[in-house]
Amino acid sequence: PAQIILDIFKRVLGLSESEINASSFTSALSLRTDSLGIAIPATSMESFPTINDLVLSIINSALLRIYIDDNQTWKLSGIGPISTISKTTDDTEILKSSTKHSFSYGDIVSKVIVEYDAQERGDDQNRTSEIVERETVESETALYLHKTKKQRTFKSLHFKASEALVFATRLSYIFGERR
């Protein structure tokens, strides 16, 4: 995914080396080694996607983030759990009833379904349908701790079952493992 986005930035958009944070793309390339299958257009009944739509579908399938950093260059990074922090709270910093928190359970889902390996099937010239494979992951934390029983379906550009399952597991962690 990182290489595809880099090629789009350089060849299609014409960005120069000075406008791209190359080390972030190299890091993202080793972080997300997913194989993606892209058809342009996605089906025979659709028009060609915009560059924005194409890049968004790639970063969504690979759980990547694109942004402009402090040096005004395009940077690519992976979305994942926050690593441990060095700051800890000790007893002298905790005062009774001095902290508040709120948590919205609206975005928590217990079942994540990933549709991948989309293939077009044409019954005749006027009607086409799409065949997709599915991987499903359930979050016990969302089911039993948060008492939430909802599902959400995501579309992915993956075409390998093992990589789609990893993607579904990551999404299940993001949307279901809140503690």
XYZ file of N, CA and C in Angstrom:
537
model
N 0.797 -1.222 0.000
C 0.000 0.000 0.000
C 0.836 1.281 0.000
N 1.910 1.293 0.783
C 2.749 2.494 0.847
C 3.402 2.781 -0.496
N 3.817 1.740 -1.189
C 4.455 1.927 -2.491
C 3.469 2.438 -3.535
N 2.236 1.949 -3.481
C 1.211 2.408 -4.419
C 0.929 3.889 -4.190
N 0.776 4.267 -2.938
C 0.503 5.674 -2.625
C 1.682 6.553 -3.031
N 2.900 6.084 -2.792
C 4.092 6.848 -3.194
C 4.124 7.027 -4.708
N 3.813 5.976 -5.449
C 3.774 6.086 -6.913
C 2.702 7.073 -7.373
N 1.546 7.044 -6.729
C 0.488 7.997 -7.077
C 0.944 9.424 -6.798
N 1.572 9.633 -5.648
C 2.051 10.967 -5.300
C 3.079 11.475 -6.311
N 4.005 10.608 -6.696
C 5.088 11.044 -7.581
C 4.654 11.101 -9.052
N 4.062 10.028 -9.546
C 3.769 9.948 -10.979
C 2.491 10.654 -11.385
N 1.452 10.508 -10.587
C 0.164 11.082 -10.975
C 0.043 12.530 -10.505
N 0.376 12.787 -9.244
C 0.246 14.134 -8.706
C 1.473 15.005 -8.948
N 2.596 14.381 -9.315
C 3.799 15.141 -9.637
C 4.513 15.739 -8.447
N 4.374 15.144 -7.267
C 5.071 15.669 -6.099
C 6.560 15.341 -6.184
N 7.376 16.249 -5.699
C 8.827 16.045 -5.728
C 9.284 15.358 -4.441
N 10.549 14.942 -4.439
C 11.139 14.288 -3.261
C 11.101 15.202 -2.037
N 11.237 16.507 -2.247
C 11.246 17.443 -1.121
C 9.860 17.626 -0.501
N 8.817 17.196 -1.206
C 7.451 17.331 -0.690
C 6.954 16.069 0.016
N 7.796 15.021 0.033
C 7.403 13.736 0.604
C 8.393 13.339 1.688
N 7.901 12.901 2.831
C 8.743 12.390 3.906
C 9.056 10.926 3.578
N 10.157 10.695 2.892
C 10.489 9.369 2.373
C 10.667 8.330 3.477
N 11.228 8.720 4.615
C 11.450 7.747 5.688
C 10.132 7.225 6.248
N 9.096 8.056 6.271
C 7.800 7.588 6.767
C 7.181 6.575 5.808
N 7.389 6.759 4.507
C 6.878 5.800 3.534
C 7.640 4.483 3.630
N 8.944 4.554 3.889
C 9.740 3.338 4.080
C 9.288 2.588 5.321
N 9.037 3.311 6.410
C 8.542 2.678 7.646
C 7.175 2.043 7.429
N 6.297 2.752 6.726
C 4.955 2.224 6.461
C 5.016 1.006 5.548
N 5.994 0.983 4.653
C 6.160 -0.154 3.752
C 6.518 -1.415 4.521
N 7.351 -1.290 5.550
C 7.706 -2.460 6.353
C 6.634 -2.775 7.398
N 5.849 -1.780 7.800
C 4.793 -1.977 8.789
C 3.577 -2.677 8.194
N 3.165 -2.267 7.011
C 1.992 -2.836 6.353
C 2.423 -3.499 5.052
N 2.547 -4.800 5.101
C 2.999 -5.567 3.928
C 1.825 -6.226 3.213
N 0.627 -5.729 3.427
C -0.579 -6.305 2.847
C -0.510 -6.304 1.320
N -1.119 -7.313 0.725
C -1.294 -7.369 -0.725
C -2.703 -6.897 -1.024
N -2.809 -5.917 -1.897
C -4.117 -5.372 -2.242
C -4.416 -5.638 -3.708
N -5.681 -5.822 -4.008
C -6.118 -5.999 -5.391
C -7.011 -4.832 -5.770
N -6.603 -4.096 -6.782
C -7.330 -2.893 -7.170
C -7.765 -3.022 -8.622
N -9.052 -2.816 -8.871
C -9.585 -2.751 -10.223
C -10.075 -1.330 -10.451
N -9.661 -0.747 -11.567
C -10.051 0.631 -11.868
C -10.729 0.637 -13.228
N -12.012 0.935 -13.274
C -12.968 1.124 -12.190
C -13.261 -0.195 -11.482
N -13.881 -0.114 -10.305
C -14.118 -1.304 -9.481
C -15.048 -2.293 -10.165
N -16.053 -1.804 -10.880
C -16.955 -2.663 -11.649
C -17.196 -2.021 -13.008
N -17.752 -2.798 -13.909
C -17.997 -2.272 -15.250
C -19.114 -1.236 -15.271
N -19.926 -1.184 -14.212
C -21.036 -0.237 -14.155
C -20.634 1.083 -13.504
N -19.417 1.181 -12.975
C -18.972 2.394 -12.298
C -18.068 3.214 -13.194
N -17.912 4.473 -12.837
C -16.974 5.327 -13.547
C -15.608 5.252 -12.850
N -14.618 5.863 -13.454
C -13.284 5.855 -12.874
C -13.279 6.647 -11.571
N -12.596 6.143 -10.532
C -12.567 6.867 -9.257
C -11.646 8.078 -9.339
N -11.874 9.024 -8.459
C -10.951 10.148 -8.355
C -9.687 9.661 -7.637
N -8.624 10.417 -7.740
C -7.392 10.071 -7.035
C -7.654 10.029 -5.537
N -8.449 10.969 -5.034
C -8.785 11.010 -3.622
C -9.487 9.721 -3.189
N -10.488 9.282 -3.954
C -11.207 8.050 -3.620
C -10.288 6.838 -3.647
N -9.394 6.787 -4.614
C -8.461 5.670 -4.732
C -7.501 5.623 -3.541
N -6.928 6.758 -3.190
C -5.998 6.815 -2.053
C -6.731 6.497 -0.747
N -7.947 7.009 -0.588
C -8.727 6.714 0.624
C -9.033 5.226 0.753
N -9.364 4.570 -0.344
C -9.642 3.135 -0.261
C -8.384 2.342 0.085
N -7.237 2.800 -0.374
C -5.973 2.126 -0.048
C -5.620 2.318 1.421
N -5.690 3.560 1.910
C -5.308 3.782 3.311
C -6.311 3.156 4.271
N -7.581 3.101 3.893
C -8.563 2.438 4.744
C -8.324 0.931 4.796
N -7.947 0.328 3.680
C -7.701 -1.115 3.650
C -6.429 -1.502 4.395
N -5.478 -0.598 4.474
C -4.206 -0.906 5.127
C -4.075 -0.269 6.514
N -5.105 0.440 6.955
C -5.056 1.167 8.226
C -3.828 2.074 8.291
N -3.759 2.971 7.323
C -2.687 3.962 7.261
C -3.281 5.355 7.427
N -2.430 6.291 7.742
C -2.832 7.689 7.902
C -1.875 8.540 7.067
N -2.442 9.472 6.297
C -1.645 10.411 5.510
C -1.898 11.808 6.061
N -0.817 12.537 6.269
C -0.963 13.905 6.761
C 0.276 14.711 6.395
N 0.178 16.010 6.579
C 1.323 16.899 6.346
C 1.968 17.167 7.697
N 3.268 16.882 7.797
C 3.966 17.026 9.075
C 4.429 18.465 9.296
N 5.201 18.668 10.365
C 5.675 20.014 10.724
C 6.614 20.608 9.682
N 7.242 19.749 8.876
C 8.156 20.222 7.832
C 7.440 20.467 6.511
N 6.110 20.418 6.538
C 5.279 20.632 5.351
C 5.531 19.590 4.260
N 5.786 18.351 4.690
C 5.938 17.243 3.751
C 4.855 16.208 4.036
N 4.500 15.453 3.014
C 3.500 14.403 3.176
C 4.101 13.242 3.932
N 3.392 12.801 4.963
C 3.888 11.726 5.820
C 2.852 10.609 5.867
N 3.318 9.374 5.930
C 2.466 8.198 5.977
C 2.812 7.401 7.222
N 1.802 7.036 8.001
C 2.055 6.243 9.208
C 0.922 5.241 9.394
N 1.226 4.201 10.146
C 0.240 3.168 10.414
C -0.621 3.509 11.610
N -1.867 3.060 11.579
C -2.771 3.229 12.707
C -2.667 1.975 13.553
N -2.442 2.150 14.839
C -2.307 1.002 15.723
C -2.446 1.421 17.166
N -2.334 0.473 18.071
C -2.449 0.801 19.496
C -1.360 1.772 19.936
N -1.699 2.600 20.870
C -0.728 3.542 21.423
C 0.263 2.755 22.270
N 1.535 3.058 22.112
C 2.542 2.362 22.908
C 2.501 2.884 24.341
N 3.230 2.239 25.207
C 3.212 2.632 26.614
C 3.808 4.028 26.773
N 3.316 4.732 27.767
C 3.821 6.073 28.028
C 4.676 6.041 29.282
N 5.566 6.992 29.407
C 6.472 6.992 30.549
C 5.858 7.677 31.771
N 4.823 8.479 31.590
C 4.202 9.198 32.704
C 3.293 8.260 33.483
N 3.489 8.207 34.764
C 2.602 7.445 35.646
C 2.044 8.388 36.696
N 0.897 8.059 37.208
C 0.252 8.878 38.231
C 0.527 8.248 39.591
N 0.972 9.069 40.523
C 1.201 8.532 41.865
C 0.094 9.008 42.812
N 0.149 8.550 44.054
C -0.912 8.833 45.022
C -1.092 10.321 45.297
N -0.021 11.096 45.215
C -0.138 12.517 45.536
C -0.876 13.291 44.444
N -0.981 12.720 43.259
C -1.659 13.403 42.155
C -3.150 13.067 42.075
N -3.583 12.106 42.841
C -4.983 11.689 42.800
C -5.733 12.306 43.971
N -6.697 13.118 43.667
C -7.553 13.714 44.684
C -8.958 13.165 44.497
N -9.611 12.845 45.596
C -10.945 12.259 45.533
C -11.907 13.175 44.764
N -12.600 12.609 43.803
C -13.600 13.296 42.973
C -13.001 14.439 42.161
N -11.725 14.386 41.854
C -11.112 15.467 41.086
C -11.027 15.147 39.599
N -11.315 13.943 39.229
C -11.257 13.585 37.815
C -12.636 13.184 37.326
N -12.899 13.445 36.064
C -14.154 13.061 35.426
C -13.826 12.416 34.095
N -14.691 11.546 33.686
C -14.537 10.956 32.366
C -15.907 10.599 31.833
N -15.996 10.556 30.547
C -17.232 10.093 29.912
C -16.821 9.268 28.703
N -17.672 8.332 28.372
C -17.345 7.436 27.282
C -18.602 7.169 26.478
N -18.534 7.401 25.194
C -19.677 7.142 24.324
C -19.561 5.721 23.789
N -20.603 4.950 23.993
C -20.606 3.573 23.518
C -21.188 3.462 22.112
N -21.478 4.577 21.483
C -22.109 4.568 20.172
C -21.294 3.932 19.067
N -19.974 4.011 19.161
C -19.152 3.470 18.078
C -18.587 2.082 18.381
N -18.955 1.491 19.498
C -18.459 0.156 19.826
C -19.282 -0.892 19.089
N -18.601 -1.831 18.485
C -19.272 -2.937 17.808
C -18.707 -4.247 18.334
N -19.550 -5.257 18.380
C -19.104 -6.555 18.871
C -18.670 -7.477 17.737
N -19.189 -7.243 16.545
C -18.830 -8.101 15.414
C -18.382 -7.237 14.239
N -17.200 -7.527 13.744
C -16.658 -6.842 12.578
C -16.677 -7.814 11.407
N -17.276 -7.383 10.314
C -17.317 -8.175 9.089
C -16.530 -7.424 8.025
N -15.566 -8.101 7.427
C -14.765 -7.505 6.367
C -15.117 -8.207 5.059
N -15.560 -7.421 4.092
C -15.817 -7.937 2.751
C -14.585 -7.655 1.904
N -14.049 -8.691 1.296
C -12.821 -8.549 0.519
C -12.915 -9.406 -0.743
N -11.919 -9.299 -1.588
C -11.824 -10.066 -2.838
C -13.100 -9.942 -3.663
N -13.508 -8.704 -3.882
C -14.725 -8.453 -4.661
C -14.485 -8.822 -6.120
N -15.414 -9.583 -6.667
C -15.332 -9.993 -8.066
C -16.676 -9.742 -8.726
N -16.616 -9.173 -9.886
C -17.843 -8.860 -10.608
C -18.336 -10.090 -11.357
N -19.636 -10.282 -11.286
C -20.251 -11.384 -12.025
C -21.368 -10.788 -12.865
N -21.301 -10.976 -14.166
C -22.323 -10.433 -15.054
C -23.304 -11.511 -15.467
N -24.585 -11.332 -15.093
C -25.609 -12.286 -15.501
C -26.015 -12.047 -16.951
N -26.160 -10.801 -17.341
C -26.397 -10.419 -18.721
C -25.846 -9.014 -18.897
N -26.097 -8.400 -20.002
C -25.490 -7.096 -20.257
C -26.103 -5.978 -19.421
N -27.286 -6.167 -18.909
C -27.940 -5.097 -18.160
C -27.814 -5.247 -16.652
N -27.472 -6.420 -16.171
C -27.448 -6.632 -14.731
C -26.131 -7.271 -14.316
N -25.456 -6.661 -13.366
C -24.233 -7.233 -12.836
C -24.348 -7.324 -11.330
N -23.646 -8.253 -10.757
C -23.608 -8.378 -9.305
C -22.174 -8.608 -8.888
N -21.946 -8.469 -7.606
C -20.601 -8.596 -7.076
C -20.555 -9.744 -6.080
N -19.556 -10.574 -6.199
C -19.324 -11.661 -5.256
C -18.194 -11.214 -4.350
N -18.387 -11.322 -3.044
C -17.340 -10.954 -2.098
C -17.128 -12.098 -1.122
N -15.920 -12.187 -0.629
C -15.602 -13.100 0.464
C -15.755 -12.315 1.762
N -15.959 -13.024 2.867
C -16.151 -12.350 4.153
C -15.311 -13.008 5.243
N -14.770 -12.172 6.107
C -14.113 -12.616 7.341
C -14.817 -11.908 8.489
N -15.071 -12.639 9.562
C -15.793 -12.103 10.713
C -14.989 -12.319 11.986
N -14.926 -11.278 12.818
C -14.257 -11.360 14.115
C -15.198 -10.765 15.152
N -15.360 -11.470 16.264
C -16.211 -10.984 17.350
C -15.348 -10.573 18.534
N -15.752 -9.504 19.196
C -15.049 -8.988 20.363
C -15.797 -9.398 21.618
N -15.182 -10.226 22.434
C -15.805 -10.624 23.702
C -15.860 -9.456 24.678
N -14.907 -8.544 24.575
C -14.927 -7.367 25.445
C -16.164 -6.526 25.171
N -16.482 -6.311 23.896
C -17.680 -5.534 23.554
C -18.946 -6.272 23.974
N -18.957 -7.594 23.793
C -20.150 -8.377 24.142
C -20.403 -8.423 25.641
N -19.383 -8.742 26.407
C -19.588 -9.031 27.822
C -19.254 -7.872 28.756
N -18.242 -7.087 28.442
C -17.888 -5.963 29.307
C -18.777 -4.754 29.025
N -18.936 -4.419 27.732
C -19.714 -3.246 27.353
C -21.174 -3.570 27.065
N -21.514 -4.860 27.064
C -22.893 -5.295 26.810
C -23.433 -4.732 25.501
N -22.596 -4.761 24.470
C -22.966 -4.241 23.160
C -23.033 -5.384 22.164
N -24.122 -5.446 21.434
C -24.266 -6.462 20.396
C -24.649 -5.750 19.104
N -23.629 -5.254 18.410
C -23.813 -4.578 17.123
C -22.758 -5.103 16.169
N -23.059 -5.001 14.893
C -22.072 -5.397 13.892
C -21.886 -4.273 12.887
N -20.730 -4.287 12.266
C -20.406 -3.290 11.243
C -19.627 -3.975 10.144
N -19.942 -3.625 8.912
C -19.289 -4.221 7.757
C -18.352 -3.208 7.122
N -17.145 -3.662 6.805
C -16.133 -2.837 6.156
C -15.759 -3.473 4.827
N -15.497 -2.652 3.830
C -15.013 -3.147 2.543
C -13.501 -2.993 2.520
N -12.850 -3.944 1.902
C -11.395 -3.951 1.866
C -10.914 -4.306 0.473
N -9.725 -3.859 0.132
C -9.096 -4.201 -1.145
C -8.267 -5.479 -1.051
N -8.243 -6.120 0.108
C -7.478 -7.360 0.267
C -8.055 -8.447 -0.632
N -7.193 -9.379 -1.026
C -7.687 -10.522 -1.785
C -7.214 -11.851 -1.203
N -6.459 -11.801 -0.122
C -6.030 -13.011 0.575
C -6.806 -13.125 1.883
N -7.302 -14.340 2.170
C -8.104 -14.559 3.374
C -7.310 -14.261 4.642
N -6.041 -14.649 4.678
C -5.236 -14.437 5.883
C -5.038 -12.954 6.176
N -4.824 -12.147 5.156
C -4.632 -10.714 5.356
C -5.955 -10.016 5.693
N -7.051 -10.491 5.127
C -8.360 -9.933 5.465
C -8.713 -10.248 6.914
N -8.322 -11.426 7.395
C -8.576 -11.791 8.787
C -7.759 -10.913 9.739
N -6.514 -10.637 9.396
C -5.683 -9.734 10.206
C -6.317 -8.341 10.233
N -6.794 -7.873 9.088
C -7.460 -6.571 8.995
C -8.717 -6.557 9.864
N -9.518 -7.614 9.805
C -10.733 -7.707 10.625
C -10.389 -7.727 12.114
N -9.319 -8.416 12.483
C -8.894 -8.471 13.882
C -8.456 -7.096 14.366
N -7.732 -6.366 13.526
C -7.321 -5.007 13.894
C -8.531 -4.100 14.073
N -9.503 -4.191 13.167
C -10.702 -3.373 13.281
C -11.518 -3.756 14.512
N -11.566 -5.046 14.829
C -12.281 -5.498 16.019
C -11.633 -4.935 17.270
N -10.319 -4.859 17.269
C -9.601 -4.263 18.402
C -9.932 -2.768 18.519
N -9.947 -2.083 17.390
C -10.217 -0.643 17.392
C -11.645 -0.349 17.844
N -12.622 -1.128 17.344
C -14.024 -0.824 17.597
C -14.651 -1.628 18.728
N -13.926 -2.575 19.310
C -14.553 -3.399 20.336
C -13.793 -3.589 21.617
N -12.512 -3.303 21.627
C -11.692 -3.634 22.809
C -11.437 -2.418 23.691
N -12.415 -1.546 23.849
C -12.236 -0.352 24.675
C -12.274 -0.736 26.153
N -11.284 -0.309 26.892
C -11.250 -0.604 28.335
C -10.938 0.674 29.089
